[in-house]
Tab-separated table of C-alpha atoms in Angstrom:
chain	number	residue	atom	x	y	z
A	545	UNK	CA	0.079	0.170	0.016
A	546	UNK	CA	0.910	3.623	-0.336
A	547	UNK	CA	3.398	4.837	2.195
A	548	UNK	CA	4.369	8.519	2.856
A	549	UNK	CA	7.245	9.636	4.585
A	550	UNK	CA	8.555	13.096	5.675
A	551	UNK	CA	11.909	14.836	5.547
A	552	UNK	CA	14.088	17.567	6.529
A	553	UNK	CA	15.722	19.588	9.603
A	554	UNK	CA	13.923	19.716	12.729
A	555	UNK	CA	15.418	22.851	13.658
A	556	UNK	CA	15.185	26.188	11.753
A	557	UNK	CA	16.070	29.176	13.358
A	558	UNK	CA	13.545	31.951	13.085
A	559	UNK	CA	13.298	34.177	10.380
A	560	UNK	CA	14.269	31.243	7.954
A	561	UNK	CA	12.796	28.869	5.696
A	562	UNK	CA	11.502	25.372	6.723
A	563	UNK	CA	12.224	22.652	3.881
A	564	UNK	CA	10.371	19.927	3.534
A	565	UNK	CA	10.395	16.413	1.375
A	566	UNK	CA	7.744	14.072	1.343
A	567	UNK	CA	8.671	10.874	-0.772
A	568	UNK	CA	5.799	8.424	-1.777
A	569	UNK	CA	5.829	4.622	-1.662
A	570	UNK	CA	4.364	1.874	-2.749
A	571	UNK	CA	1.928	3.245	-5.628
A	572	UNK	CA	2.392	6.152	-8.413
A	573	UNK	CA	2.234	10.111	-7.594
A	574	UNK	CA	0.275	10.763	-10.273
A	575	UNK	CA	-4.125	11.205	-10.537
A	576	UNK	CA	-3.884	12.701	-6.841
A	577	UNK	CA	-3.780	15.902	-4.637
A	578	UNK	CA	-0.619	15.713	-2.138
A	579	UNK	CA	-1.188	17.779	1.362
A	580	UNK	CA	1.270	19.129	3.851
A	581	UNK	CA	-0.685	19.411	7.766
A	582	UNK	CA	0.659	20.619	10.436
A	583	UNK	CA	-0.172	20.307	14.768
A	584	UNK	CA	1.757	22.262	16.817
A	585	UNK	CA	2.006	20.824	20.310
A	586	UNK	CA	-0.421	19.938	21.913
A	587	UNK	CA	-2.591	21.401	20.063
A	588	UNK	CA	-4.821	20.918	16.132
A	589	UNK	CA	-4.156	19.935	12.331
A	590	UNK	CA	-3.919	22.676	10.679
A	591	UNK	CA	-3.709	22.373	6.323
A	592	UNK	CA	-1.071	23.735	4.730
A	593	UNK	CA	-1.673	23.671	1.508
A	594	UNK	CA	-1.992	20.945	-1.645
A	595	UNK	CA	-0.549	19.898	-5.264
A	596	UNK	CA	-1.244	18.309	-8.158
A	597	UNK	CA	1.077	15.816	-9.743
A	598	UNK	CA	0.908	18.267	-12.995
A	599	UNK	CA	1.812	21.335	-10.242
A	600	UNK	CA	-0.957	22.512	-9.689
A	601	UNK	CA	-1.463	24.303	-5.691
A	602	UNK	CA	-3.942	25.445	-3.535
A	603	UNK	CA	-2.261	27.149	-0.154
A	604	UNK	CA	-4.543	27.882	3.278
A	605	UNK	CA	-4.846	31.546	2.868
A	606	UNK	CA	-3.414	31.668	6.112
A	607	UNK	CA	-0.039	30.957	5.194
A	608	UNK	CA	-0.306	31.412	1.554
A	609	UNK	CA	1.922	34.100	1.731
A	610	UNK	CA	5.033	32.275	2.974
A	611	UNK	CA	4.779	28.801	1.727
A	612	UNK	CA	5.393	27.206	-1.545
A	613	UNK	CA	4.722	22.946	-2.765
A	614	UNK	CA	6.164	21.652	-5.548
A	615	UNK	CA	6.732	18.333	-6.994
A	616	UNK	CA	9.076	16.099	-8.183
A	617	UNK	CA	7.067	13.373	-10.175
A	618	UNK	CA	10.364	11.464	-11.478
A	619	UNK	CA	11.450	11.375	-7.609
A	620	UNK	CA	8.024	10.503	-6.113
A	621	UNK	CA	8.511	13.223	-4.226
A	622	UNK	CA	6.876	16.766	-2.536
A	623	UNK	CA	7.680	19.470	-1.228
A	624	UNK	CA	6.934	22.326	1.461
A	625	UNK	CA	8.719	26.275	2.012
A	626	UNK	CA	7.239	28.166	4.604
A	627	UNK	CA	9.444	31.536	4.558
A	628	UNK	CA	9.420	34.118	7.314
A	629	UNK	CA	9.291	31.206	10.450
A	630	UNK	CA	8.424	32.119	13.859
A	631	UNK	CA	8.148	30.058	17.506
A	632	UNK	CA	4.764	29.939	16.376
A	633	UNK	CA	5.472	27.423	13.050
A	634	UNK	CA	7.278	25.031	15.573
A	635	UNK	CA	5.221	21.491	14.909
A	636	UNK	CA	4.977	18.262	13.577
A	637	UNK	CA	4.402	18.772	10.276
A	638	UNK	CA	2.455	15.819	8.142
A	639	UNK	CA	2.351	14.829	4.413
A	640	UNK	CA	-1.473	13.009	3.433
A	641	UNK	CA	-2.072	12.443	0.404
A	642	UNK	CA	-6.305	12.940	-0.868
A	643	UNK	CA	-8.253	10.488	-1.851
A	644	UNK	CA	-11.729	10.681	-2.785
A	645	UNK	CA	-14.940	9.197	-4.177
A	646	UNK	CA	-18.219	8.373	-4.105
A	647	UNK	CA	-18.611	10.915	-6.844
A	648	UNK	CA	-21.809	12.733	-8.496
A	649	UNK	CA	-22.697	15.463	-10.656
A	650	UNK	CA	-18.491	16.620	-10.804
A	651	UNK	CA	-18.538	16.556	-7.196
A	652	UNK	CA	-16.923	14.283	-5.162
A	653	UNK	CA	-15.747	13.086	-1.226
A	654	UNK	CA	-12.924	13.757	0.211
A	655	UNK	CA	-10.216	12.588	3.375
A	656	UNK	CA	-6.949	12.505	3.718
A	657	UNK	CA	-5.609	9.090	3.716
A	658	UNK	CA	-2.508	7.670	4.042
A	659	UNK	CA	-0.337	10.379	5.999
A	660	UNK	CA	2.783	9.873	6.873
A	661	UNK	CA	4.103	9.202	10.376
A	662	UNK	CA	5.097	13.422	11.016
A	663	UNK	CA	8.458	15.357	11.266
A	664	UNK	CA	8.347	17.768	14.368
A	665	UNK	CA	10.300	20.384	13.427
A	666	UNK	CA	11.413	23.889	15.775
A	667	UNK	CA	11.977	26.902	15.365
A	668	UNK	CA	14.471	28.731	17.862
A	669	UNK	CA	18.019	30.494	17.987
B	701	UNK	CA	-13.416	29.876	6.941
B	702	UNK	CA	-15.182	27.338	8.082
B	703	UNK	CA	-14.903	26.928	11.841
B	704	UNK	CA	-15.629	22.891	12.870
B	705	UNK	CA	-16.427	22.984	16.647
B	706	UNK	CA	-16.670	20.127	18.727
B	707	UNK	CA	-17.837	18.513	22.285
B	708	UNK	CA	-17.237	18.249	24.439
B	709	UNK	CA	-12.866	18.553	24.227
B	710	UNK	CA	-12.742	15.219	26.577
B	711	UNK	CA	-14.493	12.709	28.205
B	712	UNK	CA	-13.614	9.690	30.245
B	713	UNK	CA	-15.370	6.078	29.924
B	714	UNK	CA	-15.385	2.195	30.797
B	715	UNK	CA	-14.154	-0.052	28.158
B	716	UNK	CA	-17.649	-1.791	26.548
B	717	UNK	CA	-18.984	2.099	27.276
B	718	UNK	CA	-21.275	3.976	24.277
B	719	UNK	CA	-19.296	6.725	23.848
B	720	UNK	CA	-20.831	9.775	21.790
B	721	UNK	CA	-18.801	12.389	20.080
B	722	UNK	CA	-20.148	16.036	18.221
B	723	UNK	CA	-19.035	18.264	15.731
B	724	UNK	CA	-20.757	21.370	14.420
B	725	UNK	CA	-19.540	23.224	11.530
B	726	UNK	CA	-20.665	26.919	11.473
B	727	UNK	CA	-22.389	26.823	8.178
B	728	UNK	CA	-23.979	23.463	6.542
B	729	UNK	CA	-21.299	21.230	4.452
B	730	UNK	CA	-23.967	19.053	3.722
B	731	UNK	CA	-22.743	15.200	4.361
B	732	UNK	CA	-18.776	15.753	3.342
B	733	UNK	CA	-17.715	15.388	7.127
B	734	UNK	CA	-14.718	13.100	8.108
B	735	UNK	CA	-13.477	11.962	11.368
B	736	UNK	CA	-9.702	10.658	12.084
B	737	UNK	CA	-8.723	9.101	15.332
B	738	UNK	CA	-4.903	10.377	16.921
B	739	UNK	CA	-3.080	8.128	19.063
B	740	UNK	CA	0.160	10.160	20.554
B	741	UNK	CA	3.049	10.366	19.128
B	742	UNK	CA	1.194	8.862	15.820
B	743	UNK	CA	-0.242	10.765	12.943
B	744	UNK	CA	-4.402	10.596	12.222
B	745	UNK	CA	-5.716	7.151	10.952
B	746	UNK	CA	-8.565	7.628	8.366
B	747	UNK	CA	-12.309	6.611	10.381
B	748	UNK	CA	-15.743	7.801	8.032
B	749	UNK	CA	-16.126	10.299	4.929
B	750	UNK	CA	-19.059	11.604	4.314
B	751	UNK	CA	-20.367	12.036	7.489
B	752	UNK	CA	-21.548	8.415	8.035
B	753	UNK	CA	-19.764	5.988	5.844
B	754	UNK	CA	-16.954	3.390	6.874
B	755	UNK	CA	-13.495	3.233	5.422
B	756	UNK	CA	-12.152	-0.194	4.955
B	757	UNK	CA	-10.961	-2.081	8.003
B	758	UNK	CA	-12.751	0.254	10.423
B	759	UNK	CA	-14.334	-2.069	13.144
B	760	UNK	CA	-17.837	-1.691	12.746
B	761	UNK	CA	-18.560	-0.331	16.394
B	762	UNK	CA	-17.607	2.821	14.953
B	763	UNK	CA	-20.592	5.315	13.324
B	764	UNK	CA	-21.224	8.203	12.075
B	765	UNK	CA	-24.305	10.056	11.573
B	766	UNK	CA	-25.634	13.800	10.492
B	767	UNK	CA	-25.829	16.231	7.632
B	768	UNK	CA	-25.866	19.720	7.293
B	769	UNK	CA	-24.008	22.085	10.612
B	770	UNK	CA	-24.027	19.011	13.239
B	771	UNK	CA	-22.681	15.585	13.111
B	772	UNK	CA	-21.734	12.338	15.699
B	773	UNK	CA	-18.993	9.908	16.331
B	774	UNK	CA	-20.461	7.268	18.183
B	775	UNK	CA	-18.069	4.439	19.703
B	776	UNK	CA	-21.216	1.635	20.420
B	777	UNK	CA	-18.384	-0.363	22.781
B	778	UNK	CA	-15.583	0.953	23.792
B	779	UNK	CA	-12.330	-0.975	23.371
B	780	UNK	CA	-9.246	-0.737	25.080
B	781	UNK	CA	-7.829	0.569	21.795
B	782	UNK	CA	-10.329	3.203	21.636
B	783	UNK	CA	-8.680	5.504	23.408
B	784	UNK	CA	-7.706	8.117	21.461
B	785	UNK	CA	-8.025	12.012	19.926
B	786	UNK	CA	-10.828	12.073	17.438
B	787	UNK	CA	-11.033	14.465	15.374
B	788	UNK	CA	-14.063	15.607	12.598
B	789	UNK	CA	-12.576	17.731	9.425
B	790	UNK	CA	-14.445	19.481	6.431
B	791	UNK	CA	-14.563	18.930	3.715
B	792	UNK	CA	-16.635	20.675	1.714
B	793	UNK	CA	-14.728	23.491	1.046
B	794	UNK	CA	-11.497	25.380	0.790
B	795	UNK	CA	-9.001	25.208	3.483
B	796	UNK	CA	-9.842	22.155	4.259
B	797	UNK	CA	-10.617	22.675	8.338
B	798	UNK	CA	-10.561	20.418	11.748
B	799	UNK	CA	-12.387	20.644	14.492
B	800	UNK	CA	-10.124	20.987	18.369
B	801	UNK	CA	-10.524	17.365	18.864
B	802	UNK	CA	-12.109	15.210	21.640
B	803	UNK	CA	-9.624	13.310	23.995
B	804	UNK	CA	-11.070	9.927	25.231
B	805	UNK	CA	-9.089	8.680	28.170
B	806	UNK	CA	-9.730	6.204	30.189
B	807	UNK	CA	-11.860	6.672	33.218
């Protein structure tokens, strides 16, 4: 089955750029949307954005000015860059596939599955 | 953005109990509602989509209901492996948003 694995630095300095990569294995990266979701310690889940395998992106308006998500289909990877980070960006960052089903009249139910195991990124000097 | 709320924020229950968690959306999301289970230090696990459709492999003691703005997740007979935090998530509009979670712990 499809598995996702996040990788990247666990510590980033304030004002710098957080960079993470998600590697997809056990299935093709094609024909799906791929998301980044984060969870500050002890808090809830926040969707950061997603990318289609063709490169089309959509970002959370709350982060849009600082986020870039890219995809490399040849490597079965997609990546997250979050600029100008502060302590508020400290979180576990997850990558996830947006799956869908029960489509009718051009509208589909969608959900996040599977997820990577998550990687903690701490913003600190 | 559509705001999601959950109640209660936490509950204590015993093995074998029936547990119900409520999720409310700030506007109608029809049936575009998903549920996830998260255990400490783990990624969320997808349970239910379209408010009431069980993901393959999810035990039948889990069920979901509701439409519009009000939804429920019910665990009919709580098992030891069910102690976790549960999140609802709307998929009706972008950005997708999650509820704050309901922690189910052992009484």
